[in-house]
Amino acid sequence: DTAVSQTPKYLVTQMGNDKSIKCEQNLGHDTMYWYKQDSKKFLKIMFSYNNKELIINETVPNRFSPKSPDKAHLNLHINSLELGDSAVYFCASSDLAGGLNEQFFGPGTRLTVL
Amino acid sequence: GIQVEQSPPDLILQEGANSTLRCNFSDSVNNLQWFHQNPWGQLINLFYIPSGTKQNGRLSATTVATERYSLLYISSSQTTDSGVYFCAVGNYGQNFVFGPGTRLSALP
């Protein structure tokens, strides 16, 4: 009965590779997010999708592309991985249509680029 | 954009002690949440508290929206309280901004 789930939990890969992280929520929320947490624990939003449409796109490299096949899923695809992409990536969701901004977070995906 | 500050940056508590964590933000918001990131990296929702006071067991929080701050109270701390406490704020449909966190070490 996990609310927000992410796969994989850990991802170790070589520089230059392409990888994807998947996120699913079963809360019936209409908005999903991706956040990046760097080595100093600082959390920053990357993308926000509302009903499969992009509503926030912070300044992230074009190598990062979110894809939302339906409102319960928001996947993150990363091309040409670089050392600086190593971080923990969190997915989250909220019910904006319901007037609630409370965000619920997934367990995180720790990405290590070698 | 909205700026968020948290204090103190680091905190060491003996088991059983009480403490108050503070979050200041630079603009009016309609969403404020407190999170606990445990030593395993999980982000746990503590409170959704854009205004007012809430209590949950040994934890309580108060947000004074007009003065742009929120407080998180931890009473009778336990070792399981260790981790990083984040305050995050935002407005409907806009960025949700996290503070830098307060790192708590609760000692036995």
mmCIF file of N, CA and C in Angstrom, chain B residues 28-108:
data_model
loop_
_atom_site.group_PDB
_atom_site.id
_atom_site.type_symbol
_atom_site.label_atom_id
_atom_site.label_comp_id
_atom_site.label_asym_id
_atom_site.label_seq_id
_atom_site.Cartn_x
_atom_site.Cartn_y
_atom_site.Cartn_z
ATOM 1 N N SER B 28 4.890 35.608 1.804
ATOM 2 C CA SER B 28 3.692 34.891 2.242
ATOM 3 C C SER B 28 3.571 33.582 1.474
ATOM 4 N N VAL B 29 3.073 32.559 2.161
ATOM 5 C CA VAL B 29 2.954 31.231 1.554
ATOM 6 C C VAL B 29 1.622 30.616 1.953
ATOM 7 N N ASN B 30 1.146 29.670 1.140
ATOM 8 C CA ASN B 30 -0.049 28.928 1.552
ATOM 9 C C ASN B 30 0.245 27.460 1.758
ATOM 10 N N ASN B 31 1.515 27.110 1.737
ATOM 11 C CA ASN B 31 1.902 25.748 2.076
ATOM 12 C C ASN B 31 3.183 25.795 2.898
ATOM 13 N N LEU B 32 3.172 25.112 4.015
ATOM 14 C CA LEU B 32 4.380 24.950 4.793
ATOM 15 C C LEU B 32 4.367 23.539 5.369
ATOM 16 N N GLN B 33 5.438 22.838 5.172
ATOM 17 C CA GLN B 33 5.537 21.480 5.692
ATOM 18 C C GLN B 33 6.840 21.315 6.453
ATOM 19 N N TRP B 34 6.804 20.453 7.466
ATOM 20 C CA TRP B 34 7.991 20.007 8.175
ATOM 21 C C TRP B 34 8.203 18.536 7.824
ATOM 22 N N PHE B 35 9.465 18.215 7.547
ATOM 23 C CA PHE B 35 9.838 16.848 7.217
ATOM 24 C C PHE B 35 10.977 16.399 8.131
ATOM 25 N N HIS B 36 11.035 15.099 8.355
ATOM 26 C CA HIS B 36 12.177 14.492 9.023
ATOM 27 C C HIS B 36 12.831 13.550 8.016
ATOM 28 N N GLN B 37 14.109 13.784 7.737
ATOM 29 C CA GLN B 37 14.841 12.830 6.908
ATOM 30 C C GLN B 37 15.660 11.956 7.849
ATOM 31 N N ASN B 38 15.297 10.700 7.920
ATOM 32 C CA ASN B 38 15.952 9.808 8.867
ATOM 33 C C ASN B 38 17.335 9.386 8.339
ATOM 34 N N PRO B 39 18.115 8.719 9.177
ATOM 35 C CA PRO B 39 19.476 8.346 8.749
ATOM 36 C C PRO B 39 19.506 7.431 7.523
ATOM 37 N N TRP B 40 18.383 6.822 7.170
ATOM 38 C CA TRP B 40 18.318 5.988 5.974
ATOM 39 C C TRP B 40 17.883 6.772 4.742
ATOM 40 N N GLY B 41 17.691 8.068 4.920
ATOM 41 C CA GLY B 41 17.395 8.939 3.783
ATOM 42 C C GLY B 41 15.921 9.148 3.478
ATOM 43 N N GLN B 42 15.042 8.486 4.185
ATOM 44 C CA GLN B 42 13.597 8.655 3.935
ATOM 45 C C GLN B 42 13.132 10.026 4.393
ATOM 46 N N LEU B 43 12.292 10.659 3.565
ATOM 47 C CA LEU B 43 11.678 11.937 3.927
ATOM 48 C C LEU B 43 10.289 11.649 4.493
ATOM 49 N N ILE B 44 10.115 11.951 5.741
ATOM 50 C CA ILE B 44 8.859 11.627 6.424
ATOM 51 C C ILE B 44 8.097 12.914 6.700
ATOM 52 N N ASN B 45 6.841 12.946 6.251
ATOM 53 C CA ASN B 45 5.994 14.121 6.535
ATOM 54 C C ASN B 45 5.714 14.198 8.031
ATOM 55 N N LEU B 46 6.016 15.341 8.622
ATOM 56 C CA LEU B 46 5.679 15.535 10.022
ATOM 57 C C LEU B 46 4.398 16.351 10.147
ATOM 58 N N PHE B 47 4.399 17.520 9.530
ATOM 59 C CA PHE B 47 3.252 18.409 9.620
ATOM 60 C C PHE B 47 3.041 19.155 8.306
ATOM 61 N N TYR B 48 1.770 19.307 7.968
ATOM 62 C CA TYR B 48 1.341 20.240 6.921
ATOM 63 C C TYR B 48 0.695 21.383 7.677
ATOM 64 N N ILE B 49 1.371 22.531 7.741
ATOM 65 C CA ILE B 49 0.936 23.550 8.689
ATOM 66 C C ILE B 49 1.169 24.960 8.140
ATOM 67 N N PRO B 50 0.374 25.377 7.126
ATOM 68 C CA PRO B 50 0.524 26.740 6.617
ATOM 69 C C PRO B 50 0.158 27.822 7.637
ATOM 70 N N SER B 51 -0.598 27.440 8.658
ATOM 71 C CA SER B 51 -0.886 28.373 9.746
ATOM 72 C C SER B 51 -1.382 27.580 10.947
ATOM 73 N N GLY B 52 -1.331 28.202 12.133
ATOM 74 C CA GLY B 52 -1.886 27.565 13.309
ATOM 75 C C GLY B 52 -0.933 26.621 14.016
ATOM 76 N N THR B 53 -1.494 25.765 14.847
ATOM 77 C CA THR B 53 -0.733 24.851 15.679
ATOM 78 C C THR B 53 -1.281 23.442 15.539
ATOM 79 N N LYS B 54 -0.361 22.491 15.478
ATOM 80 C CA LYS B 54 -0.749 21.079 15.438
ATOM 81 C C LYS B 54 0.156 20.302 16.371
ATOM 82 N N GLN B 55 -0.373 19.174 16.858
ATOM 83 C CA GLN B 55 0.430 18.314 17.707
ATOM 84 C C GLN B 55 0.285 16.879 17.250
ATOM 85 N N ASN B 56 1.396 16.146 17.341
ATOM 86 C CA ASN B 56 1.380 14.723 17.025
ATOM 87 C C ASN B 56 2.366 14.033 17.959
ATOM 88 N N GLY B 57 1.826 13.486 19.048
ATOM 89 C CA GLY B 57 2.690 12.821 20.014
ATOM 90 C C GLY B 57 3.643 13.791 20.680
ATOM 91 N N ARG B 58 4.949 13.486 20.585
ATOM 92 C CA ARG B 58 5.963 14.348 21.219
ATOM 93 C C ARG B 58 6.315 15.564 20.363
ATOM 94 N N LEU B 59 5.781 15.624 19.170
ATOM 95 C CA LEU B 59 6.081 16.740 18.275
ATOM 96 C C LEU B 59 4.887 17.670 18.165
ATOM 97 N N SER B 60 5.204 18.944 18.064
ATOM 98 C CA SER B 60 4.159 19.915 17.748
ATOM 99 C C SER B 60 4.782 21.010 16.892
ATOM 100 N N ALA B 61 3.934 21.724 16.169
ATOM 101 C CA ALA B 61 4.414 22.785 15.296
ATOM 102 C C ALA B 61 3.454 23.953 15.347
ATOM 103 N N THR B 62 4.024 25.124 15.182
ATOM 104 C CA THR B 62 3.233 26.357 15.138
ATOM 105 C C THR B 62 3.744 27.206 14.000
ATOM 106 N N THR B 63 2.834 27.699 13.176
ATOM 107 C CA THR B 63 3.199 28.635 12.107
ATOM 108 C C THR B 63 2.465 29.942 12.331
ATOM 109 N N VAL B 64 3.228 31.027 12.346
ATOM 110 C CA VAL B 64 2.654 32.376 12.415
ATOM 111 C C VAL B 64 2.875 32.994 11.048
ATOM 112 N N ALA B 65 1.883 32.807 10.180
ATOM 113 C CA ALA B 65 2.040 33.184 8.769
ATOM 114 C C ALA B 65 2.270 34.685 8.601
ATOM 115 N N THR B 66 1.611 35.492 9.425
ATOM 116 C CA THR B 66 1.742 36.943 9.281
ATOM 117 C C THR B 66 3.153 37.409 9.613
ATOM 118 N N GLU B 67 3.858 36.642 10.452
ATOM 119 C CA GLU B 67 5.224 37.012 10.814
ATOM 120 C C GLU B 67 6.260 36.146 10.111
ATOM 121 N N ARG B 68 5.781 35.267 9.250
ATOM 122 C CA ARG B 68 6.642 34.479 8.371
ATOM 123 C C ARG B 68 7.649 33.609 9.116
ATOM 124 N N TYR B 69 7.136 32.850 10.078
ATOM 125 C CA TYR B 69 7.996 31.870 10.699
ATOM 126 C C TYR B 69 7.168 30.693 11.182
ATOM 127 N N SER B 70 7.889 29.585 11.374
ATOM 128 C CA SER B 70 7.270 28.388 11.920
ATOM 129 C C SER B 70 8.246 27.766 12.909
ATOM 130 N N LEU B 71 7.693 27.119 13.921
ATOM 131 C CA LEU B 71 8.490 26.470 14.950
ATOM 132 C C LEU B 71 8.100 25.004 15.059
ATOM 133 N N LEU B 72 9.089 24.163 15.220
ATOM 134 C CA LEU B 72 8.859 22.743 15.464
ATOM 135 C C LEU B 72 9.405 22.422 16.849
ATOM 136 N N TYR B 73 8.533 21.886 17.708
ATOM 137 C CA TYR B 73 8.919 21.524 19.064
ATOM 138 C C TYR B 73 9.104 20.015 19.172
ATOM 139 N N ILE B 74 10.231 19.640 19.728
ATOM 140 C CA ILE B 74 10.461 18.225 20.005
ATOM 141 C C ILE B 74 10.579 18.082 21.515
ATOM 142 N N SER B 75 9.728 17.263 22.092
ATOM 143 C CA SER B 75 9.809 17.066 23.543
ATOM 144 C C SER B 75 10.275 15.646 23.842
ATOM 145 N N SER B 76 10.959 15.504 24.977
ATOM 146 C CA SER B 76 11.450 14.187 25.440
ATOM 147 C C SER B 76 12.128 13.428 24.301
ATOM 148 N N SER B 77 13.173 14.024 23.753
ATOM 149 C CA SER B 77 13.793 13.464 22.548
ATOM 150 C C SER B 77 14.252 12.027 22.775
ATOM 151 N N GLN B 78 14.207 11.278 21.672
ATOM 152 C CA GLN B 78 14.658 9.893 21.654
ATOM 153 C C GLN B 78 15.695 9.748 20.555
ATOM 154 N N THR B 79 16.486 8.687 20.631
ATOM 155 C CA THR B 79 17.548 8.501 19.634
ATOM 156 C C THR B 79 16.976 8.390 18.224
ATOM 157 N N THR B 80 15.754 7.909 18.127
ATOM 158 C CA THR B 80 15.120 7.777 16.807
ATOM 159 C C THR B 80 14.751 9.131 16.199
ATOM 160 N N ASP B 81 14.885 10.203 16.974
ATOM 161 C CA ASP B 81 14.639 11.547 16.435
ATOM 162 C C ASP B 81 15.814 12.055 15.608
ATOM 163 N N SER B 82 16.924 11.366 15.635
ATOM 164 C CA SER B 82 18.103 11.809 14.897
ATOM 165 C C SER B 82 17.820 11.885 13.406
ATOM 166 N N GLY B 83 18.503 12.807 12.762
ATOM 167 C CA GLY B 83 18.327 12.994 11.325
ATOM 168 C C GLY B 83 18.323 14.478 11.002
ATOM 169 N N VAL B 84 17.794 14.802 9.834
ATOM 170 C CA VAL B 84 17.725 16.206 9.412
ATOM 171 C C VAL B 84 16.260 16.617 9.323
ATOM 172 N N TYR B 85 15.964 17.772 9.892
ATOM 173 C CA TYR B 85 14.607 18.310 9.862
ATOM 174 C C TYR B 85 14.552 19.444 8.853
ATOM 175 N N PHE B 86 13.658 19.299 7.887
ATOM 176 C CA PHE B 86 13.499 20.311 6.852
ATOM 177 C C PHE B 86 12.159 21.013 6.986
ATOM 178 N N CYS B 87 12.227 22.307 6.746
ATOM 179 C CA CYS B 87 11.031 23.111 6.554
ATOM 180 C C CYS B 87 10.958 23.398 5.051
ATOM 181 N N ALA B 88 9.766 23.345 4.467
ATOM 182 C CA ALA B 88 9.605 23.669 3.053
ATOM 183 C C ALA B 88 8.344 24.500 2.887
ATOM 184 N N VAL B 89 8.431 25.492 2.017
ATOM 185 C CA VAL B 89 7.306 26.415 1.848
ATOM 186 C C VAL B 89 7.022 26.626 0.369
ATOM 187 N N GLY B 90 5.789 27.056 0.086
ATOM 188 C CA GLY B 90 5.451 27.348 -1.299
ATOM 189 C C GLY B 90 4.065 27.922 -1.411
ATOM 190 N N ASN B 91 3.699 28.243 -2.637
ATOM 191 C CA ASN B 91 2.358 28.708 -2.945
ATOM 192 C C ASN B 91 1.752 27.825 -4.016
ATOM 193 N N TYR B 92 0.434 27.852 -4.065
ATOM 194 C CA TYR B 92 -0.330 27.007 -4.982
ATOM 195 C C TYR B 92 0.222 27.122 -6.402
ATOM 196 N N GLY B 93 0.625 25.976 -6.972
ATOM 197 C CA GLY B 93 1.079 25.951 -8.353
ATOM 198 C C GLY B 93 2.473 26.505 -8.583
ATOM 199 N N GLN B 94 3.164 26.855 -7.502
ATOM 200 C CA GLN B 94 4.517 27.403 -7.666
ATOM 201 C C GLN B 94 5.539 26.501 -6.973
ATOM 202 N N ASN B 95 6.786 26.900 -7.129
ATOM 203 C CA ASN B 95 7.867 26.119 -6.524
ATOM 204 C C ASN B 95 7.689 25.894 -5.038
ATOM 205 N N PHE B 96 8.075 24.722 -4.606
ATOM 206 C CA PHE B 96 8.113 24.352 -3.205
ATOM 207 C C PHE B 96 9.580 24.449 -2.812
ATOM 208 N N VAL B 97 9.909 25.375 -1.901
ATOM 209 C CA VAL B 97 11.307 25.668 -1.583
ATOM 210 C C VAL B 97 11.674 25.086 -0.226
ATOM 211 N N PHE B 98 12.748 24.325 -0.204
ATOM 212 C CA PHE B 98 13.216 23.727 1.046
ATOM 213 C C PHE B 98 14.235 24.634 1.729
ATOM 214 N N GLY B 99 14.210 24.627 3.043
ATOM 215 C CA GLY B 99 15.272 25.242 3.818
ATOM 216 C C GLY B 99 16.482 24.326 3.847
ATOM 217 N N PRO B 100 17.584 24.813 4.408
ATOM 218 C CA PRO B 100 18.821 24.020 4.427
ATOM 219 C C PRO B 100 18.816 22.896 5.467
ATOM 220 N N GLY B 101 17.832 22.898 6.362
ATOM 221 C CA GLY B 101 17.722 21.806 7.320
ATOM 222 C C GLY B 101 18.416 22.069 8.640
ATOM 223 N N THR B 102 17.953 21.357 9.669
ATOM 224 C CA THR B 102 18.607 21.314 10.976
ATOM 225 C C THR B 102 19.001 19.862 11.221
ATOM 226 N N ARG B 103 20.297 19.644 11.434
ATOM 227 C CA ARG B 103 20.785 18.280 11.669
ATOM 228 C C ARG B 103 20.752 18.003 13.159
ATOM 229 N N LEU B 104 19.938 17.031 13.542
ATOM 230 C CA LEU B 104 19.764 16.691 14.967
ATOM 231 C C LEU B 104 20.433 15.370 15.287
ATOM 232 N N SER B 105 21.230 15.409 16.336
ATOM 233 C CA SER B 105 21.814 14.177 16.870
ATOM 234 C C SER B 105 21.250 13.995 18.276
ATOM 235 N N ALA B 106 20.451 12.948 18.447
ATOM 236 C CA ALA B 106 19.848 12.664 19.756
ATOM 237 C C ALA B 106 20.637 11.539 20.404
ATOM 238 N N LEU B 107 21.319 11.868 21.496
ATOM 239 C CA LEU B 107 22.237 10.918 22.121
ATOM 240 C C LEU B 107 21.566 10.158 23.260
ATOM 241 N N PRO B 108 21.962 8.897 23.461
ATOM 242 C CA PRO B 108 21.354 8.106 24.551
ATOM 243 C C PRO B 108 21.864 8.552 25.910
#
